Amino acid sequence: MNTAKTIIMKFGGTSVGSAERIKHVGTLISDSREKIIVLSAMAGVTNKLVEISKHYYDSNLNAAKHCIDELKSKYMQEIDFLYKGEPLRRAVKTFVQEKMDYLWSFHEDSFTIFEEKAVLAVGELISTEMMCQHLNETGIGAVKLPALDFMRTDKYGEPDMQRTEMLLKEQLSLLPQSHIYITEGFICKNAYDEIDNLQRGGSDYTASIIGAVLEAKEIQIWTDIDGMHNNDPRIVEKTDPVRRLHFEEAAELAYFGAKILHPTCILPAKHRNIPVRLLNSMDPSAPGTLISNSIEEGKIKAIAAKDNITVVKINSSRMLLAHGFMRRVFETFERHQTAVDMVTTSEVSVSLTIDNASHLQDIISELKQFASVSIDSDMVSICIVGDLNWKNIGFESAIIRALDEIPVRMISYGGSNYNVTVLVQKEHKEMALEALSTHLFYHE
Ligand code: ASP
Ligand code: MG
């Protein structure tokens, strides 16, 4: 396999959600280009596996059994639709039955996080086997590249790029030659050689890691949407796909809730400068969104919003911000493992935002030892991404002008070359998103 020419194609849960969709993926990958296919579990399966684990934790064996039976009948039905040949059908059913027996085998022992991780891996193992057998039946042909043989995390649970690279290249040299390899997204082994995973939604991450360590030609993330949109289509009336994004722009949008991409996933691709393309399996010829290291100068690209943001305003009890004040503030948040997102300061006070308010009471009581504190909850942060280099003129003022009828609690500009973030109340979210779209994208 010539890895520099290889394309990594990741298909998510809905793209492999039924026999029909699996067949459709088969047609999408049937050309002669060299590729590695990364698959998620069928839609809904990982959630079911989480549910099964919960039942085991609660020692609710009947409920666990019931969920396993539900999963099994779903798979058996899709298998009947998917394969023509009876022997193959039987073979794949046996594979699924073994996995179901494996899931049930956990009822005999105590259930811990280790068992849970093994349970969660089953969805990807099954969808990958189903796809591989389908491609072989249709003559497209594919070789299975088991993720547990090469995908590794380190002792912090982060991808171990070096070991993954070494093991993956080794596997590719040992396996039979093919122009299509198929692997499981999401699952891996950790530093202790136990089955683990890259966190929910992690199959994008798998694709990005493989693309990076192989220095592949391109990483394609296939979903059911035509690329990343310039605003939230669930809220704003008119949106359009964005054709090109810089990695930083895409990461901001993903973090701010553009559900199409897992936020951390593109980092490996960014570091090795491998382009990531978001494509629509329901409309494969549509151009989608290309994410790369190039910036389109002078353009504002997209808007995304994040709900449930809490503002903490901290007023120094002394007149001026004495040195060390900021350090004390940030240390307080650090002690309570709470990430700070936006920060704005004045001479006597600082306002910052958090999206995890679970330790808020403890944080407030500590801050009160040296400052006065007030809280605004139910806020929404809105991120505007694009070429927002400070030397460009007119962009930040266009953003502010768009919001001239809306009370804005905080503005953050200049932290990066790629974004402006504003904070508004929940009740103004829709109005703010519409106003920004109209002014920034659809004005005359
Ligand atoms: N199946 C896993 C999940 O649902 C991983 C993924 O789909 O990306 O989180
Ligand atoms: Mg996903």
mmCIF file of C-alpha atoms in Angstrom, residues 399-408 424-425 427-428 431-432 435-436 439:
data_model
loop_
_atom_site.group_PDB
_atom_site.id
_atom_site.type_symbol
_atom_site.label_atom_id
_atom_site.label_comp_id
_atom_site.label_asym_id
_atom_site.label_seq_id
_atom_site.Cartn_x
_atom_site.Cartn_y
_atom_site.Cartn_z
ATOM 1 C CA ILE A 399 -19.860 41.590 14.371
ATOM 2 C CA ILE A 400 -20.642 44.174 17.026
ATOM 3 C CA ARG A 401 -22.928 46.080 14.661
ATOM 4 C CA ALA A 402 -24.899 42.915 13.934
ATOM 5 C CA LEU A 403 -25.625 42.646 17.632
ATOM 6 C CA ASP A 404 -26.627 46.256 18.195
ATOM 7 C CA GLU A 405 -30.105 45.331 19.482
ATOM 8 C CA ILE A 406 -28.940 42.589 21.803
ATOM 9 C CA PRO A 407 -27.433 42.886 25.286
ATOM 10 C CA VAL A 408 -23.941 41.399 25.089
ATOM 11 C CA VAL A 424 -25.453 36.601 25.416
ATOM 12 C CA GLN A 425 -28.416 35.502 27.488
ATOM 13 C CA GLU A 427 -33.354 34.187 25.472
ATOM 14 C CA HIS A 428 -31.333 36.160 22.919
ATOM 15 C CA MET A 431 -31.993 36.485 17.657
ATOM 16 C CA ALA A 432 -28.215 36.826 17.897
ATOM 17 C CA ALA A 435 -28.636 38.761 13.203
ATOM 18 C CA LEU A 436 -25.062 37.581 12.766
ATOM 19 C CA HIS A 439 -25.168 40.799 8.625
#
